[in-house]
Amino acid sequence: MTREETLERIRDLQARVQELRQASDNPAIERTMQLLDLYCHMARWELGDVQAMIPEVEAR
Amino acid sequence: MKLYKPEVEAQRFWNPYTQTMARADLDRLHLRKLQTVIAYAYARSPMYRKLLERHKVRPEQIRTMDDFLKRLPFIDKKEVLDAQAVSPPFGEALAVSEEFFHQRFATSGSTGAPLHIPLTYHSAELWGESWVYVYWAAGLRARHSFYFPFNWGIFAAFWSAYMGVRRLGATVVSGGGLDSTARLRQIEQYRPDVMLATPTYALYLGETARGIGMDLAKTSISRVIVAGEPGGSIPATRQAIEDLWGAKCYELYGIAELGPTNPGCPLQGGVHLCEDWYHALVVDESGNTVPYGEVGEHIVTSYIQDGQPLIKYRTHDLVRWTDHPCGCGTTWLYYPGGVLGRTDHMIIVKGVNVYPSAVEAMLHRVTGLSEHYELHVGRDAANDFVTVKAEARPELDERRYGELRRDAEAVFKSAIGVSIGVEVQKPGSLPRYELKAKRFFDHRPAAHRWQLGGRTGA
């Protein structure tokens, strides 16, 4: 898979994780989604896709 | 079932995308990351907002690397301490709310007040990842186990190495709360593959092992990874560790306030800058960037200190940097010899720069001297002068100490070109350390130490 394809999938995954984090009222699920969001953010930095320092300050 | 697919496990680099990126592309990516961190720090850290306002610069004015070099000030530990003192423990240096904290560390405060270090989960993951580059390069994978002869205190020390083992997916074996003998027994029992320690402690365990009749070269340890002080990139020290443990020795150079900035090269001659998560400059006493190949003070920006951003932070470490390929295949900047010394440990004897790491390397060439030494620096009317206090090996007769001193002084004179005095000590007379050893004793007036002028934030 190319870098661009990988990034496209990660961005899509991250957007869906963020939606689920917002929608959930279960603390365990919210924390897990927050960590998934963080890992997606890290993966994007690792591939040079730099938008913000931490996911919490990325434009939503 | 395996954690990594075989074709992934066979990769030479942890992140091949950036570790083999062309220099020009890496530099473009650095500029984007620097702009991101500067904007973040300006928006969230009162310390940085005040610093940039004092220097009349706004984040959007950093458009090029030249802007970064010329417009942004350096920052030193004292300014961070002052910002923390406004409202301890973190004061105006803090950039996130405490609910994001994952762990707190502090420096020892041996040269003043302790500096507090807040680590978020994000920072902790990436402090850990910064170790994985050296683990992966050393051939370590999820199936390996790592032994930590370390007491898990408030000092960052090997905590980030532990975070790295978690990130890699490998196994941690803890030697916390045990004395050295019990740790060696634990190594026999659990058979870990890797041991992490300071070079001093890796060698000290050899003394302990001799005392209980244990041969470390016959243990399960196949790699020793050292950090916390120079040694892993000093050939003689590395060789002594490798001979003692019958293992390959790798290094990581890190800075407590910033994390593990420089994973060791698999070819063992130095360290690379971890360019995924850090940017670095090497500057002279005027604050100007020195050309590749030259020695200067290491100035580091972290991309992962979201709790307490640090941009153009003065490390006071002396390094030589180069973009010349080291041979391991990465394009990341290379620092042959690792850390060469501290700016405040810079010694000039009759016009010749003498690095403490060079003195340590020479000591190992003198048959009859042990690895336990102290370096004392004084100043006469015109010059620094150096005296090395080094312990003789236990098997050496005390009547031969005079001969040993003359041999050692001749080695220093021939290798470094200047006279260095040697005092041979009895075995066991110098202190032993579990973490960083105190080896450098500076008796010079402050005016004769390295002073970075130019664009500091002070």
Coordinates of C-alpha atoms in Angstrom, one line a residue:
Chain A
M1 CA 0.0 0.0 0.0
T2 CA 1.4 3.5 -0.8
R3 CA 1.9 6.2 1.8
E4 CA -1.0 8.2 0.3
E5 CA -3.4 5.2 0.5
T6 CA -2.3 4.5 4.0
L7 CA -2.8 8.1 5.1
E8 CA -6.2 8.2 3.5
R9 CA -7.3 5.2 5.4
I10 CA -5.9 6.5 8.7
R11 CA -7.6 9.9 8.3
D12 CA -11.0 8.1 7.6
L13 CA -10.5 5.8 10.5
Q14 CA -9.6 8.7 12.8
A15 CA -12.7 10.7 11.8
R16 CA -14.9 7.7 12.6
V17 CA -13.1 7.2 15.9
Q18 CA -13.6 10.8 16.8
E19 CA -17.4 10.6 16.0
L20 CA -17.7 7.5 18.1
R21 CA -15.8 9.2 21.0
Q22 CA -18.3 12.1 20.9
A23 CA -21.3 9.9 20.6
S24 CA -20.5 7.4 23.4
D25 CA -21.6 7.9 27.0
N26 CA -19.6 5.0 28.3
P27 CA -16.3 6.0 30.0
A28 CA -14.5 2.9 29.0
I29 CA -15.4 3.4 25.3
E30 CA -14.7 7.2 25.4
R31 CA -11.2 6.5 26.8
T32 CA -10.5 3.8 24.3
M33 CA -11.6 6.0 21.4
Q34 CA -9.5 8.8 22.7
L35 CA -6.4 6.5 22.7
L36 CA -7.3 5.3 19.2
D37 CA -7.6 9.0 18.1
L38 CA -4.1 9.5 19.6
Y39 CA -2.6 6.5 17.8
C40 CA -4.1 7.7 14.5
H41 CA -2.5 11.1 15.1
M42 CA 0.8 9.4 15.8
A43 CA 0.6 7.3 12.7
R44 CA 0.0 10.4 10.6
W45 CA 3.0 12.2 12.1
E46 CA 5.1 9.1 11.4
L47 CA 4.1 9.4 7.7
G48 CA 4.8 13.1 7.7
D49 CA 1.2 14.3 7.8
V50 CA 1.5 17.0 10.3
Q51 CA -1.6 19.0 11.2
A52 CA -1.4 19.7 14.9
M53 CA 0.7 18.8 17.9
I54 CA -1.9 16.7 19.6
P55 CA -5.3 15.4 18.3
E56 CA -7.2 17.6 20.7
V57 CA -6.2 20.7 18.9
E58 CA -6.6 19.4 15.3
A59 CA -9.3 21.2 13.4
R60 CA -12.5 19.1 13.6
Chain B
M1 CA 0.4 -16.2 15.6
K2 CA 3.0 -13.4 15.6
L3 CA 2.9 -9.8 16.6
Y4 CA 4.6 -8.6 13.4
K5 CA 4.2 -10.1 10.0
P6 CA 7.5 -11.8 8.9
E7 CA 8.1 -9.3 6.1
V8 CA 7.6 -6.4 8.5
E9 CA 9.8 -8.0 11.1
A10 CA 12.6 -8.3 8.5
Q11 CA 12.5 -4.5 7.9
R12 CA 15.8 -2.8 8.8
F13 CA 14.2 0.4 10.1
W14 CA 11.4 1.0 12.5
N15 CA 10.0 3.8 10.3
P16 CA 11.5 3.3 6.9
Y17 CA 9.5 6.2 5.5
T18 CA 11.4 8.9 7.4
Q19 CA 14.6 7.0 8.3
T20 CA 15.6 6.8 4.6
M21 CA 14.1 10.2 3.5
A22 CA 16.3 12.5 1.5
R23 CA 17.9 15.3 3.6
A24 CA 16.0 18.1 1.7
D25 CA 12.7 16.3 2.3
L26 CA 13.5 15.8 5.9
D27 CA 14.4 19.5 6.3
R28 CA 11.1 20.5 4.7
L29 CA 9.2 18.2 7.1
H30 CA 11.1 19.6 10.0
L31 CA 10.0 23.2 9.1
R32 CA 6.4 22.1 9.1
K33 CA 6.8 20.4 12.5
L34 CA 8.6 23.3 13.9
Q35 CA 5.9 25.7 12.8
T36 CA 3.3 23.4 14.4
V37 CA 5.2 23.3 17.7
I38 CA 5.9 27.0 17.8
A39 CA 2.2 27.8 17.2
Y40 CA 1.1 25.3 19.8
A41 CA 3.6 26.7 22.4
Y42 CA 2.7 30.3 21.7
A43 CA -1.0 29.6 22.1
R44 CA -0.8 27.4 25.2
S45 CA 2.4 28.1 27.2
P46 CA 2.6 31.5 29.0
M47 CA 6.3 31.0 29.2
Y48 CA 6.6 30.8 25.4
R49 CA 4.2 33.6 24.7
K50 CA 6.2 35.9 26.9
L51 CA 9.5 34.7 25.4
L52 CA 8.4 35.3 21.8
E53 CA 6.8 38.6 22.7
R54 CA 10.0 39.7 24.3
H55 CA 11.8 38.9 21.1
K56 CA 9.1 40.5 19.0
V57 CA 8.3 37.4 17.0
R58 CA 5.0 35.8 16.2
P59 CA 4.6 32.1 15.1
E60 CA 3.3 33.1 11.6
Q61 CA 6.6 35.0 11.0
I62 CA 8.5 31.7 11.1
R63 CA 8.2 30.9 7.4
T64 CA 11.6 29.5 6.6
M65 CA 14.3 27.6 8.4
D66 CA 16.4 30.7 8.3
D67 CA 13.6 32.5 10.3
F68 CA 13.7 29.7 12.8
L69 CA 17.5 30.0 13.1
K70 CA 17.6 33.8 13.3
R71 CA 14.4 35.0 14.9
L72 CA 13.7 32.4 17.6
P73 CA 15.6 32.7 20.9
F74 CA 17.3 29.8 22.6
I75 CA 15.9 28.8 25.9
D76 CA 17.9 27.5 28.9
K77 CA 17.0 25.5 32.0
K78 CA 17.0 28.6 34.2
E79 CA 14.2 30.2 32.3
V80 CA 12.1 27.1 32.5
L81 CA 12.8 26.9 36.3
D82 CA 11.8 30.6 36.6
A83 CA 8.6 30.0 34.7
Q84 CA 7.8 27.0 36.9
A85 CA 8.5 29.0 40.1
V86 CA 5.6 31.4 39.2
S87 CA 3.2 28.7 40.4
P88 CA 5.0 25.5 41.3
P89 CA 5.4 22.8 40.2
F90 CA 4.9 23.7 36.5
G91 CA 3.7 27.3 36.5
E92 CA 3.9 29.2 33.3
A93 CA 5.8 26.4 31.5
L94 CA 2.7 24.2 31.4
A95 CA 0.7 23.9 28.1
V96 CA -2.0 21.4 29.0
S97 CA -4.4 20.8 31.8
E98 CA -3.3 18.3 34.4
E99 CA -5.9 15.7 33.4
F100 CA -3.7 14.9 30.4
F101 CA -0.8 14.1 32.6
H102 CA 0.4 10.5 32.5
Q103 CA 3.5 10.7 34.7
R104 CA 5.7 13.3 36.4
F105 CA 9.4 13.4 36.6
A106 CA 12.0 15.8 38.0
T107 CA 15.7 16.3 37.5
S108 CA 17.9 15.7 40.5
G109 CA 18.5 19.4 41.2
S110 CA 22.2 18.7 41.8
T111 CA 23.0 22.0 40.1
G112 CA 20.1 24.0 41.6
A113 CA 16.4 23.6 42.0
P114 CA 14.9 20.4 40.4
L115 CA 13.2 21.0 37.0
H116 CA 9.7 19.4 36.9
I117 CA 8.8 17.4 33.8
P118 CA 5.1 16.7 33.0
L119 CA 4.6 13.8 30.6
T120 CA 1.3 13.3 28.8
Y121 CA 0.2 9.9 27.5
H122 CA 1.1 11.2 24.0
S123 CA 4.6 12.2 25.2
A124 CA 5.1 8.9 27.0
E125 CA 4.2 6.9 24.0
L126 CA 6.6 8.8 21.8
W127 CA 9.4 8.9 24.4
G128 CA 9.0 5.2 24.3
E129 CA 9.0 5.1 20.5
S130 CA 12.2 7.1 20.5
W131 CA 13.9 4.0 22.1
V132 CA 12.4 1.6 19.6
Y133 CA 14.6 2.9 16.8
V134 CA 17.7 1.6 18.6
Y135 CA 15.9 -1.6 19.7
W136 CA 14.8 -2.4 16.2
A137 CA 18.2 -1.5 14.7
A138 CA 19.8 -3.9 17.2
G139 CA 17.7 -6.7 15.9
L140 CA 15.3 -6.7 18.9
R141 CA 11.8 -7.7 18.3
A142 CA 8.6 -8.6 20.3
R143 CA 9.9 -12.1 21.2
H144 CA 12.8 -10.6 23.2
S145 CA 12.8 -9.7 26.9
F146 CA 14.5 -6.7 28.5
Y147 CA 16.0 -6.6 32.0
F148 CA 15.8 -3.3 34.0
P149 CA 18.2 -3.2 37.0
F150 CA 16.6 0.1 37.9
N151 CA 14.6 1.4 40.9
W152 CA 11.7 3.2 39.1
G153 CA 12.0 6.5 41.0
I154 CA 11.1 10.1 40.2
F155 CA 14.0 10.5 37.8
A156 CA 13.1 9.9 34.1
A157 CA 16.2 7.6 33.6
F158 CA 15.1 4.3 32.2
W159 CA 11.4 4.9 32.5
S160 CA 11.3 5.9 28.8
A161 CA 13.2 2.7 27.9
Y162 CA 10.5 0.8 29.6
M163 CA 7.9 2.7 27.6
G164 CA 9.8 1.7 24.5
V165 CA 9.7 -2.0 25.4
R166 CA 5.9 -1.6 25.7
R167 CA 5.7 0.2 22.3
L168 CA 7.8 -2.5 20.7
G169 CA 5.6 -5.2 22.2
A170 CA 8.4 -7.0 24.0
T171 CA 8.7 -8.3 27.6
V172 CA 9.9 -6.3 30.6
V173 CA 11.7 -8.0 33.5
S174 CA 12.0 -5.6 36.5
G175 CA 15.0 -5.6 38.8
G176 CA 13.5 -2.8 40.9
G177 CA 14.0 -2.9 44.7
L178 CA 16.8 -5.5 44.5
D179 CA 20.5 -5.2 45.2
S180 CA 23.1 -6.0 42.5
T181 CA 23.6 -9.6 43.6
A182 CA 19.9 -10.3 43.6
R183 CA 19.6 -8.7 40.2
L184 CA 22.3 -11.0 38.8
R185 CA 20.5 -14.0 40.3
Q186 CA 17.3 -12.8 38.6
I187 CA 19.1 -12.6 35.3
E188 CA 20.1 -16.3 35.8
Q189 CA 16.6 -17.2 36.7
Y190 CA 14.6 -15.3 34.0
R191 CA 17.2 -15.4 31.2
P192 CA 16.4 -12.0 29.6
D193 CA 18.0 -11.1 26.2
V194 CA 18.8 -7.4 26.9
M195 CA 20.0 -5.4 29.8
L196 CA 19.6 -1.6 30.1
A197 CA 21.9 0.3 32.4
T198 CA 24.3 3.2 32.6
P199 CA 27.8 2.2 31.3
T200 CA 29.1 2.7 34.9
Y201 CA 26.5 0.2 36.3
A202 CA 26.9 -2.3 33.5
L203 CA 30.6 -2.4 34.4
Y204 CA 30.0 -2.3 38.2
L205 CA 27.8 -5.4 37.9
G206 CA 31.0 -7.1 36.7
E207 CA 32.6 -6.5 40.1
T208 CA 29.5 -7.9 41.8
A209 CA 29.6 -10.9 39.5
R210 CA 33.2 -11.6 40.3
G211 CA 32.4 -11.5 44.0
I212 CA 29.9 -14.3 43.7
G213 CA 31.8 -16.3 41.2
M214 CA 29.5 -15.6 38.3
D215 CA 30.6 -15.1 34.6
L216 CA 28.4 -12.5 33.0
A217 CA 29.6 -13.6 29.5
K218 CA 27.8 -16.9 30.2
T219 CA 24.4 -15.4 31.0
S220 CA 21.5 -15.1 28.5
I221 CA 22.2 -11.4 27.9
S222 CA 23.1 -10.9 24.2
R223 CA 22.7 -7.1 24.1
V224 CA 23.5 -4.4 26.6
I225 CA 21.9 -1.0 25.9
V226 CA 23.5 1.9 27.8
A227 CA 22.3 5.4 28.4
G228 CA 22.5 8.2 31.0
E229 CA 26.2 9.0 30.4
P230 CA 28.8 8.7 27.6
G231 CA 30.3 5.3 27.1
G232 CA 28.4 3.3 24.5
S233 CA 30.1 5.3 21.7
I234 CA 33.5 5.3 23.3
P235 CA 35.2 2.3 21.7
A236 CA 37.2 1.3 24.8
T237 CA 34.3 1.5 27.2
R238 CA 32.0 -0.3 24.8
Q239 CA 34.6 -3.0 24.3
A240 CA 35.0 -3.4 28.1
I241 CA 31.2 -3.9 28.4
E242 CA 31.0 -6.3 25.5
D243 CA 33.9 -8.3 26.8
L244 CA 32.4 -8.4 30.3
W245 CA 28.9 -9.5 29.2
G246 CA 29.8 -11.4 26.0
A247 CA 27.2 -9.2 24.3
K248 CA 26.8 -6.4 21.8
C249 CA 26.6 -3.0 23.3
Y250 CA 24.4 -0.2 21.9
E251 CA 23.7 3.3 23.2
L252 CA 21.0 5.8 23.5
Y253 CA 21.6 9.5 24.3
G254 CA 18.8 11.3 25.9
I255 CA 18.1 14.4 27.9
A256 CA 15.9 14.3 31.0
E257 CA 13.9 17.4 30.0
L258 CA 13.4 16.3 26.4
G259 CA 13.5 12.5 26.4
P260 CA 15.4 10.0 24.3
T261 CA 16.7 12.3 21.5
N262 CA 19.3 10.2 19.9
P263 CA 19.1 6.4 19.4
G264 CA 22.4 4.6 18.8
C265 CA 23.6 3.6 15.4
P266 CA 23.6 -0.2 14.8
L267 CA 27.2 0.2 13.7
Q268 CA 28.0 1.4 17.2
G269 CA 30.2 4.4 16.5
G270 CA 27.8 7.1 17.5
V271 CA 24.1 8.1 17.7
H272 CA 21.6 9.4 15.2
L273 CA 19.2 12.3 15.8
C274 CA 15.7 10.9 16.2
E275 CA 14.3 13.1 13.4
D276 CA 10.7 11.8 13.7
W277 CA 10.4 13.5 17.1
Y278 CA 13.2 16.0 17.5
H279 CA 15.0 18.8 15.6
A280 CA 18.5 19.8 16.5
L281 CA 21.1 22.4 15.9
V282 CA 24.8 22.4 16.9
V283 CA 26.1 25.9 17.7
D284 CA 29.3 27.6 18.6
E285 CA 29.8 30.0 21.6
S286 CA 28.4 32.9 19.5
G287 CA 25.2 30.9 18.9
N288 CA 25.9 30.4 15.2
T289 CA 25.2 27.0 13.7
V290 CA 28.4 25.2 13.1
P291 CA 29.0 23.3 9.7
Y292 CA 28.5 19.6 9.6
G293 CA 31.6 17.9 10.9
E294 CA 32.2 20.5 13.6
V295 CA 31.7 20.3 17.4
G296 CA 29.4 22.6 19.3
E297 CA 26.5 22.8 21.8
H298 CA 23.5 20.6 21.0
I299 CA 20.3 22.7 20.8
V300 CA 17.2 20.6 20.6
T301 CA 13.5 21.1 19.9
S302 CA 11.0 18.5 20.9
Y303 CA 7.9 17.7 18.9
I304 CA 6.5 15.6 21.6
Q305 CA 6.6 17.7 24.8
D306 CA 3.0 18.8 24.6
G307 CA 2.8 19.2 28.4
Q308 CA 5.8 21.5 28.6
P309 CA 7.1 22.5 25.1
L310 CA 10.8 23.1 24.7
I311 CA 12.0 24.8 21.5
K312 CA 15.7 25.5 20.8
Y313 CA 16.5 24.2 24.3
R314 CA 20.1 24.4 25.4
T315 CA 21.3 21.0 26.4
H316 CA 24.9 22.0 27.3
D317 CA 26.1 18.8 25.7
L318 CA 28.9 19.0 23.2
V319 CA 28.4 16.9 20.0
R320 CA 29.9 16.7 16.5
W321 CA 27.2 16.3 13.9
T322 CA 27.4 15.2 10.3
D323 CA 25.0 14.5 7.4
H324 CA 27.7 12.1 6.0
P325 CA 26.3 8.6 5.8
C326 CA 27.5 6.4 8.6
G327 CA 26.9 3.2 6.7
C328 CA 23.9 1.9 8.5
G329 CA 21.5 3.1 5.7
T330 CA 19.6 5.9 7.5
T331 CA 19.7 9.5 6.4
W332 CA 19.2 10.8 9.9
L333 CA 21.9 13.1 11.2
Y334 CA 24.8 11.3 12.8
Y335 CA 26.9 12.2 15.8
P336 CA 30.1 10.2 15.7
G337 CA 31.3 9.4 19.2
G338 CA 28.0 10.4 20.8
V339 CA 28.2 13.1 23.5
L340 CA 31.8 14.4 23.7
G341 CA 31.3 16.3 26.9
R342 CA 29.4 19.1 28.5
T343 CA 29.9 22.7 27.6
D344 CA 30.6 23.4 31.3
H345 CA 33.2 20.6 31.2
M346 CA 35.0 22.0 28.2
I347 CA 38.7 21.9 28.9
I348 CA 41.4 23.8 27.0
V349 CA 44.9 22.8 27.9
K350 CA 47.6 24.9 26.1
G351 CA 45.1 25.6 23.3
V352 CA 44.1 22.0 22.8
N353 CA 40.4 21.1 23.4
V354 CA 40.3 18.0 25.7
Y355 CA 37.0 16.2 25.8
P356 CA 36.3 14.1 28.9
S357 CA 35.1 11.3 26.6
A358 CA 38.6 11.2 25.1
V359 CA 40.2 10.9 28.5
E360 CA 37.9 8.0 29.3
A361 CA 38.8 6.3 26.0
M362 CA 42.5 6.7 26.8
L363 CA 42.1 5.2 30.3
H364 CA 41.1 1.9 28.9
R365 CA 44.3 1.7 26.9
V366 CA 46.4 1.6 30.1
T367 CA 46.8 -1.9 31.3
G368 CA 46.4 -2.0 35.0
L369 CA 43.9 0.8 35.4
S370 CA 40.2 0.1 36.0
E371 CA 37.1 1.8 34.7
H372 CA 36.6 3.8 37.9
Y373 CA 38.0 7.3 37.6
E374 CA 37.5 10.9 38.3
L375 CA 38.6 13.9 36.3
H376 CA 39.6 17.1 38.2
V377 CA 40.1 20.3 36.3
G378 CA 41.8 23.4 37.7
R379 CA 43.1 26.6 36.3
D380 CA 46.5 28.3 36.7
A381 CA 47.4 31.7 35.4
A382 CA 46.9 30.9 31.7
N383 CA 45.7 27.3 31.3
D384 CA 43.3 24.7 32.4
F385 CA 45.1 21.6 33.9
V386 CA 43.7 18.2 34.3
T387 CA 44.3 15.5 36.9
V388 CA 42.9 12.0 36.5
K389 CA 42.3 9.9 39.6
A390 CA 41.9 6.3 38.6
E391 CA 41.7 3.1 40.5
A392 CA 44.3 0.4 39.8
R393 CA 42.9 -3.1 39.0
P394 CA 42.7 -5.3 42.1
E395 CA 45.3 -7.8 40.9
L396 CA 48.0 -5.0 40.6
D397 CA 50.6 -4.8 43.4
E398 CA 50.6 -1.4 45.1
R399 CA 54.4 -1.1 44.6
R400 CA 53.8 -0.8 40.9
Y401 CA 51.5 2.3 41.1
G402 CA 54.3 4.7 40.3
E403 CA 55.1 2.8 37.1
L404 CA 51.4 2.7 36.3
R405 CA 51.1 6.5 36.7
R406 CA 54.0 7.1 34.4
D407 CA 52.6 4.7 31.8
A408 CA 49.2 6.5 31.9
E409 CA 50.7 9.9 31.6
A410 CA 52.7 8.8 28.6
V411 CA 49.6 7.5 26.9
F412 CA 47.7 10.7 27.5
K413 CA 50.6 12.8 26.2
S414 CA 51.1 10.8 23.1
A415 CA 47.3 10.5 22.3
I416 CA 46.0 13.9 23.2
G417 CA 49.2 15.9 22.9
V418 CA 49.2 17.6 26.2
S419 CA 50.2 16.7 29.7
I420 CA 47.6 15.2 32.0
G421 CA 48.4 14.3 35.6
V422 CA 47.4 10.9 36.9
E423 CA 47.0 9.8 40.5
V424 CA 46.6 6.0 40.9
Q425 CA 44.1 5.0 43.6
K426 CA 43.6 1.8 45.5
P427 CA 40.7 -0.4 44.3
G428 CA 37.4 0.5 45.9
S429 CA 38.5 4.0 46.9
L430 CA 36.3 6.0 44.5
P431 CA 32.5 6.1 44.9
R432 CA 30.2 3.6 43.0
Y433 CA 27.0 4.7 41.3
E434 CA 23.8 2.9 40.1
L435 CA 22.7 5.6 37.7
K436 CA 24.9 8.5 36.5
A437 CA 28.4 8.6 37.9
K438 CA 29.9 11.9 39.0
R439 CA 33.3 11.9 37.3
F440 CA 33.9 15.5 36.5
F441 CA 35.1 17.9 39.2
D442 CA 35.6 21.5 38.1
H443 CA 37.7 23.7 40.3
R444 CA 38.0 26.5 37.7
P445 CA 36.6 30.1 38.3
A446 CA 33.3 30.5 36.4
A447 CA 34.8 33.0 34.0
H448 CA 36.9 30.2 32.4
R449 CA 34.0 28.0 31.5
W450 CA 32.0 27.9 28.2
Q451 CA 29.6 30.8 27.8
L452 CA 27.0 30.8 25.0
G453 CA 26.5 34.4 23.9
G454 CA 24.3 35.8 21.2
R455 CA 20.6 34.9 20.9
T456 CA 19.7 33.5 24.3
G457 CA 16.3 34.2 25.7
A458 CA 17.7 35.8 28.8

